[in-house]
Tab-separated table of C-alpha atoms in Angstrom:
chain	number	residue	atom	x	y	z
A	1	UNK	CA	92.028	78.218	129.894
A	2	UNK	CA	91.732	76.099	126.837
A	3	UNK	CA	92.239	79.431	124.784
A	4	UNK	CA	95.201	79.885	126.915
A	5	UNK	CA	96.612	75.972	126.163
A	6	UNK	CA	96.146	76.484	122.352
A	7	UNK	CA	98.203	79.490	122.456
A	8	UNK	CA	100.968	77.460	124.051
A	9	UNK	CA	100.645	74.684	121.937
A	10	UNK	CA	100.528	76.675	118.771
A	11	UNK	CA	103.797	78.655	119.619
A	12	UNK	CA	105.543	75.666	120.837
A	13	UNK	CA	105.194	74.483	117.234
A	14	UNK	CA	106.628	77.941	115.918
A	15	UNK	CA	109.099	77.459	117.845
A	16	UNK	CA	109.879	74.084	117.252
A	17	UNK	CA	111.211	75.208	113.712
A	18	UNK	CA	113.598	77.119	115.296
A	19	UNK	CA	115.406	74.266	116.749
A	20	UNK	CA	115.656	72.992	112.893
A	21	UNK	CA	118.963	75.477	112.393
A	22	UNK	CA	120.194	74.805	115.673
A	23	UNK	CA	122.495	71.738	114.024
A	24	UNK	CA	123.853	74.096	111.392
A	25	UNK	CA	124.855	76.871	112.775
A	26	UNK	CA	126.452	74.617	115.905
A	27	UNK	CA	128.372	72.121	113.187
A	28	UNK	CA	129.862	74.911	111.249
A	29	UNK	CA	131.294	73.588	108.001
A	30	UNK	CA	130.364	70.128	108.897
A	31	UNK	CA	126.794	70.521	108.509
A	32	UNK	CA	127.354	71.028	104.793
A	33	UNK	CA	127.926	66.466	105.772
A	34	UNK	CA	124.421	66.687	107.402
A	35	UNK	CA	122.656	68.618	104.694
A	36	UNK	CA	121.470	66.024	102.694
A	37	UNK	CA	119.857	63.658	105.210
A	38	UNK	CA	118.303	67.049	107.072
A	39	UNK	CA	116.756	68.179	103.795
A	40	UNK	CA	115.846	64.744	102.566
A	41	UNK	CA	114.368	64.560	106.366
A	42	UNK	CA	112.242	67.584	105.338
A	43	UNK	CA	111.341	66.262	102.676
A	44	UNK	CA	109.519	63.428	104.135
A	45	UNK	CA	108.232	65.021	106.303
A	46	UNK	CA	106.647	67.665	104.512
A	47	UNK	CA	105.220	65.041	101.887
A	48	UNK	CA	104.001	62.913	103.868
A	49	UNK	CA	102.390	65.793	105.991
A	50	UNK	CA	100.967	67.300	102.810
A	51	UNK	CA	99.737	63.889	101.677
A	52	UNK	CA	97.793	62.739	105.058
A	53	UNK	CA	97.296	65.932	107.588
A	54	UNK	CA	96.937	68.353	104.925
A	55	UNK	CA	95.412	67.170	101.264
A	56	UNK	CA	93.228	64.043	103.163
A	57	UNK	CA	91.050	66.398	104.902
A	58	UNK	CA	90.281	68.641	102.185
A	59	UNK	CA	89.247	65.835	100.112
A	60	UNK	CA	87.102	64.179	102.966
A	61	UNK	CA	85.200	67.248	103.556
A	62	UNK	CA	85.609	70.133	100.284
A	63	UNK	CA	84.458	69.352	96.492
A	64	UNK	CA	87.028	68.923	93.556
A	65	UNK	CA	86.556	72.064	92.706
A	66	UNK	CA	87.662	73.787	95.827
A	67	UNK	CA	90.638	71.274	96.121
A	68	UNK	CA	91.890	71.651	92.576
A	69	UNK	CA	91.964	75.446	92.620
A	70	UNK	CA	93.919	75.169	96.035
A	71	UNK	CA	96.282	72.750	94.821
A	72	UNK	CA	97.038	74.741	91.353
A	73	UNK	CA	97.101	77.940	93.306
A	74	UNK	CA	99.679	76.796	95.788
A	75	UNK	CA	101.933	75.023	93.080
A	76	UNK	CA	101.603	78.432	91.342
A	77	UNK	CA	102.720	80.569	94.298
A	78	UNK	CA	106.169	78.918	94.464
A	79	UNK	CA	106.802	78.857	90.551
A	80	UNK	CA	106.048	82.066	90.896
A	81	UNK	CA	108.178	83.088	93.637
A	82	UNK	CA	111.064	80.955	92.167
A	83	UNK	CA	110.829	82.773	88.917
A	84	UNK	CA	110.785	86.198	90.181
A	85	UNK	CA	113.861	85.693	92.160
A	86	UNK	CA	115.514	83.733	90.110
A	87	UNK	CA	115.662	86.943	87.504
A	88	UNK	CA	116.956	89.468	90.541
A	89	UNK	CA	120.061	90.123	92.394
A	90	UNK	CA	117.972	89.533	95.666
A	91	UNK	CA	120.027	90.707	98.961
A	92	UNK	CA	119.490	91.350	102.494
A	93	UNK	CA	122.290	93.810	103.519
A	94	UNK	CA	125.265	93.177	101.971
A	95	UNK	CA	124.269	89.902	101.463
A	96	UNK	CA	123.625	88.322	98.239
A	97	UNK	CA	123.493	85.457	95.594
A	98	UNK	CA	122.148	82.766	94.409
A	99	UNK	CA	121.851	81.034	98.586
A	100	UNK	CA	119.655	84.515	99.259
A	101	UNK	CA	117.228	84.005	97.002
A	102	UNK	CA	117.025	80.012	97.776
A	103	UNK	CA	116.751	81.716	101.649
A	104	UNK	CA	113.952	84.311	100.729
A	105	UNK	CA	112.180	81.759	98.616
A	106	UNK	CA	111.974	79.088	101.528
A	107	UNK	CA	111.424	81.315	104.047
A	108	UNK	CA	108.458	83.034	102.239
A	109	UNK	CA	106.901	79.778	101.544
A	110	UNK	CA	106.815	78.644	104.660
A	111	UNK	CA	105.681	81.939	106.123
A	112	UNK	CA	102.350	81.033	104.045
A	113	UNK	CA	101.241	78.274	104.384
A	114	UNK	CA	102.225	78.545	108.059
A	115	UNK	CA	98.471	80.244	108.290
A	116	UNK	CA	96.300	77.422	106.836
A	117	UNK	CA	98.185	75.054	109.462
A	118	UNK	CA	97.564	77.567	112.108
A	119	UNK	CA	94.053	77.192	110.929
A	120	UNK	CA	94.237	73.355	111.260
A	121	UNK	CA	95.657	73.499	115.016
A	122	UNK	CA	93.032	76.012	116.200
A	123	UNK	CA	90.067	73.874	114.293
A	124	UNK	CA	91.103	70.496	115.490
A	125	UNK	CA	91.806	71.727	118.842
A	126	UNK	CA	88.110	72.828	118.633
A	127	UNK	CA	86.455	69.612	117.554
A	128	UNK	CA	85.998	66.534	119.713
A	129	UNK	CA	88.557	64.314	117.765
A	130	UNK	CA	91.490	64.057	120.612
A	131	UNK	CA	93.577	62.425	117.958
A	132	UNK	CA	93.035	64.429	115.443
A	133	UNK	CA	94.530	67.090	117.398
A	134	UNK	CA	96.961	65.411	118.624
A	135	UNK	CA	97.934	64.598	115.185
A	136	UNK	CA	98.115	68.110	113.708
A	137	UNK	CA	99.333	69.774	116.854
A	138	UNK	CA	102.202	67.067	117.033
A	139	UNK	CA	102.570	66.312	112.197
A	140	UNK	CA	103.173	70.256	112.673
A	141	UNK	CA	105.586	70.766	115.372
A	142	UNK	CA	107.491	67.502	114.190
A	143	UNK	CA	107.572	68.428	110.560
A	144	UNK	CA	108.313	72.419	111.449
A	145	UNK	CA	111.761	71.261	112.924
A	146	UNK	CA	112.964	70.310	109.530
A	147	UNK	CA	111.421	72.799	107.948
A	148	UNK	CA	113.580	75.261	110.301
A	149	UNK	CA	116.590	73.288	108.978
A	150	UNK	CA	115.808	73.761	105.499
A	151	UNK	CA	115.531	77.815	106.219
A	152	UNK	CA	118.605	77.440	107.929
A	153	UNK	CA	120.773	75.907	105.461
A	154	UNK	CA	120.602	78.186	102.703
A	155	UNK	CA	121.309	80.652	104.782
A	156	UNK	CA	124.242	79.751	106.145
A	157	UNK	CA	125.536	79.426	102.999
A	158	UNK	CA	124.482	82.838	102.292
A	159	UNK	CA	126.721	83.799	105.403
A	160	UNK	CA	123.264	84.851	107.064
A	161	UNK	CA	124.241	84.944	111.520
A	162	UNK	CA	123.223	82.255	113.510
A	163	UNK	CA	120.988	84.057	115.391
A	164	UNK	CA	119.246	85.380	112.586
A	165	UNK	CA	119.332	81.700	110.738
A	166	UNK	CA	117.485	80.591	114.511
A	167	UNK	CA	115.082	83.592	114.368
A	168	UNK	CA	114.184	83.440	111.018
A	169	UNK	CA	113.637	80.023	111.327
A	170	UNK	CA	111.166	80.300	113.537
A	171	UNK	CA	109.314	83.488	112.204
A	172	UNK	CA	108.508	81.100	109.240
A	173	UNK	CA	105.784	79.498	111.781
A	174	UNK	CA	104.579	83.230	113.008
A	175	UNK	CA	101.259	83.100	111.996
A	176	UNK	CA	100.429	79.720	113.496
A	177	UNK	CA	99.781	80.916	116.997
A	178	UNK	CA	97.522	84.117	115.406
A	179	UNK	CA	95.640	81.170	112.772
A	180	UNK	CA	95.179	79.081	115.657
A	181	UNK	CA	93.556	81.189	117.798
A	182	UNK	CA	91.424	82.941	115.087
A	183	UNK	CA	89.907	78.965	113.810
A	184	UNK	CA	89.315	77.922	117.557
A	185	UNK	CA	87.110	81.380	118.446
A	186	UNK	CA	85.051	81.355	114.675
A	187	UNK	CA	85.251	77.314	113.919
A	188	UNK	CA	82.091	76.992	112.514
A	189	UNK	CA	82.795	79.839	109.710
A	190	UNK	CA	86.508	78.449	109.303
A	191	UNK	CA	85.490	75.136	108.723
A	192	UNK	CA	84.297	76.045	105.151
A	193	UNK	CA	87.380	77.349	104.273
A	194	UNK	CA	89.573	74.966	105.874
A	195	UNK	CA	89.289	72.421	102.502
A	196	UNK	CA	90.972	75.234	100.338
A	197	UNK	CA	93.319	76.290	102.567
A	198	UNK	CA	94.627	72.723	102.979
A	199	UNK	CA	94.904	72.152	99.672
A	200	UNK	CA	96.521	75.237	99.417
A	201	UNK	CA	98.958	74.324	101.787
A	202	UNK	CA	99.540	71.116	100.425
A	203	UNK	CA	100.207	72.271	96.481
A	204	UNK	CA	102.595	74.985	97.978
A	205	UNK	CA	104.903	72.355	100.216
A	206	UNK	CA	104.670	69.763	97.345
A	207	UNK	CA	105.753	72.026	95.019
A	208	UNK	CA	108.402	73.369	97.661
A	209	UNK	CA	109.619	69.603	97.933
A	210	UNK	CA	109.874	69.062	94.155
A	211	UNK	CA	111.142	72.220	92.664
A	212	UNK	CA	113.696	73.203	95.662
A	213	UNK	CA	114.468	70.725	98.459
A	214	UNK	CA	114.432	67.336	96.000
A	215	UNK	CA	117.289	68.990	93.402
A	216	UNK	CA	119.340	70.187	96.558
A	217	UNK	CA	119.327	66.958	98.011
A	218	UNK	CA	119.783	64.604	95.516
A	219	UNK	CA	122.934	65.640	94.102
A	220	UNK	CA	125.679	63.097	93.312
A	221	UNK	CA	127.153	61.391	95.895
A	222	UNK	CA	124.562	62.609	98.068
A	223	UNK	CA	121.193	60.135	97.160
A	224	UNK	CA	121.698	57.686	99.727
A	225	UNK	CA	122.015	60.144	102.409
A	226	UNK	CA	118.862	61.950	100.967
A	227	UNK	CA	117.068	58.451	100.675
A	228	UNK	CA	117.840	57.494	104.071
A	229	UNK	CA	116.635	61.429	105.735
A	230	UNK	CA	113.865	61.084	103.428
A	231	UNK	CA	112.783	57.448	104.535
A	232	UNK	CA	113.107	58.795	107.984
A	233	UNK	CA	111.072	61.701	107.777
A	234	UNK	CA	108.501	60.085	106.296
A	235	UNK	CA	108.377	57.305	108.665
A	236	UNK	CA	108.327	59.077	111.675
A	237	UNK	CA	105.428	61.095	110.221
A	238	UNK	CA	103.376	57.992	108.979
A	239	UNK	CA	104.149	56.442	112.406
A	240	UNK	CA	102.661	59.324	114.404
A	241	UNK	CA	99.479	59.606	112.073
A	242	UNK	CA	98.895	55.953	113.050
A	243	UNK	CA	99.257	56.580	116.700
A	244	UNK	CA	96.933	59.662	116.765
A	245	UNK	CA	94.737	57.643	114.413
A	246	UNK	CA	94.389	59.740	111.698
């Protein structure tokens, strides 16, 4: 039975990105108004969740070493990724351009680190800490539905469907459930990876946030939308790690 509840839980929060694109493709051409208080949304959310449910753990319980490494090879990963497709004509289909390789580039980091915080759900669902579950079962699900929008956007743009902006979305958070169920049935031998993966995690959104959501964002005339989504996302994350008492 608890097995059974995790796997709920885990692919509610997969699923939860999916509702991210649901305001783009319903606005149409309006969202294009929305999109800089949705990403700067995302980006709160995804900093602060870096910051407190995904980089404070692996420095409470893994060495600097460990950390570092983590952080440096997730930071890598996306420079990486941004750098090889920035120097190809990426396409899916007949689709192409510069919004397809923004699209590809999200949606692959997200697919990633989606592992590590599958990882984190099945682990805290295993320890005794009811609200450090909650936390990380709710931080993930919360910040996933921005994520979703940030997968969504670029693709729109792209002229991606709507059902395969939804879809997509939400195969981004895939290998939760499968990390979640893996951590909660070997705990005690995921634990000592946990620390690296977090920080893994972390460097990869963080670098996410900086080098791609932060310049789409904060474009002129857009800032004080961005400030306000961002100031909200962040909020509502800081608010619910103080009511789980993380």
């Amino acid at each position: 039975m608890d097995l059974l509840l995790l796997l709920v839980a885990a692919t509610a929060t997969a699923f939860a990105t999916g509702l991210g694109a649901l305001p783009v493709f319903l606005m149409g051409s309006r969202a294009e108004l929305l999109r800089p208080i949705l990403l700067g949304t995302a980006i709160g959310a995804m900093t602060v969740a870096s910051l407190v449910g995904l980089l404070k753990p692996a420095i409470e319980e893994g060495g600097t070493i460990e950390i570092v490494v983590g952080l440096l090879a997730g930071t890598m990963l996306v420079v990486a990724a941004h750098r090889f497709l920035a120097r190809r004509d990426v396409h899916v289909g007949n689709v192409r351009g510069a919004g397809v390789r923004l699209s590809v580039l999200v949606f692959g980091v997200l697919f990633v680190h989606s592992l590590p915080e599958g990882l984190a759900i099945g682990t805290a669902y295993a320890s005794e800490l009811a609200g450090l579950s909650l936390f990380v079962i709710l931080a993930i699900g919360l910040q996933n539905i921005p994520e979703g929008t940030s997968v969504a956007i670029p693709m729109a743009e792209a002229g991606f469907s709507r059902s395969s902006q939804f879809w997509a979305a939400v195969l981004t958070s895939a290998p939760q459930p499968v990390g979640a169920v893996l951590a909660f049935l070997v705990v005690e031998h995921v634990r000592g990876l946990l620390p690296a993966s977090f920080a893994f995690a972390a460097g990869a959104m963080l670098a996410l946030v900086a080098f791609e959501l932060v310049p789409q964002a904060f474009g002129p005339s857009r800032w004080l939308r961005a400030g306000v989504g961002s100031a909200a996302g962040a909020v509502a994350m800081l608010a619910l790690a103080a009511v789980a008492g993380v």
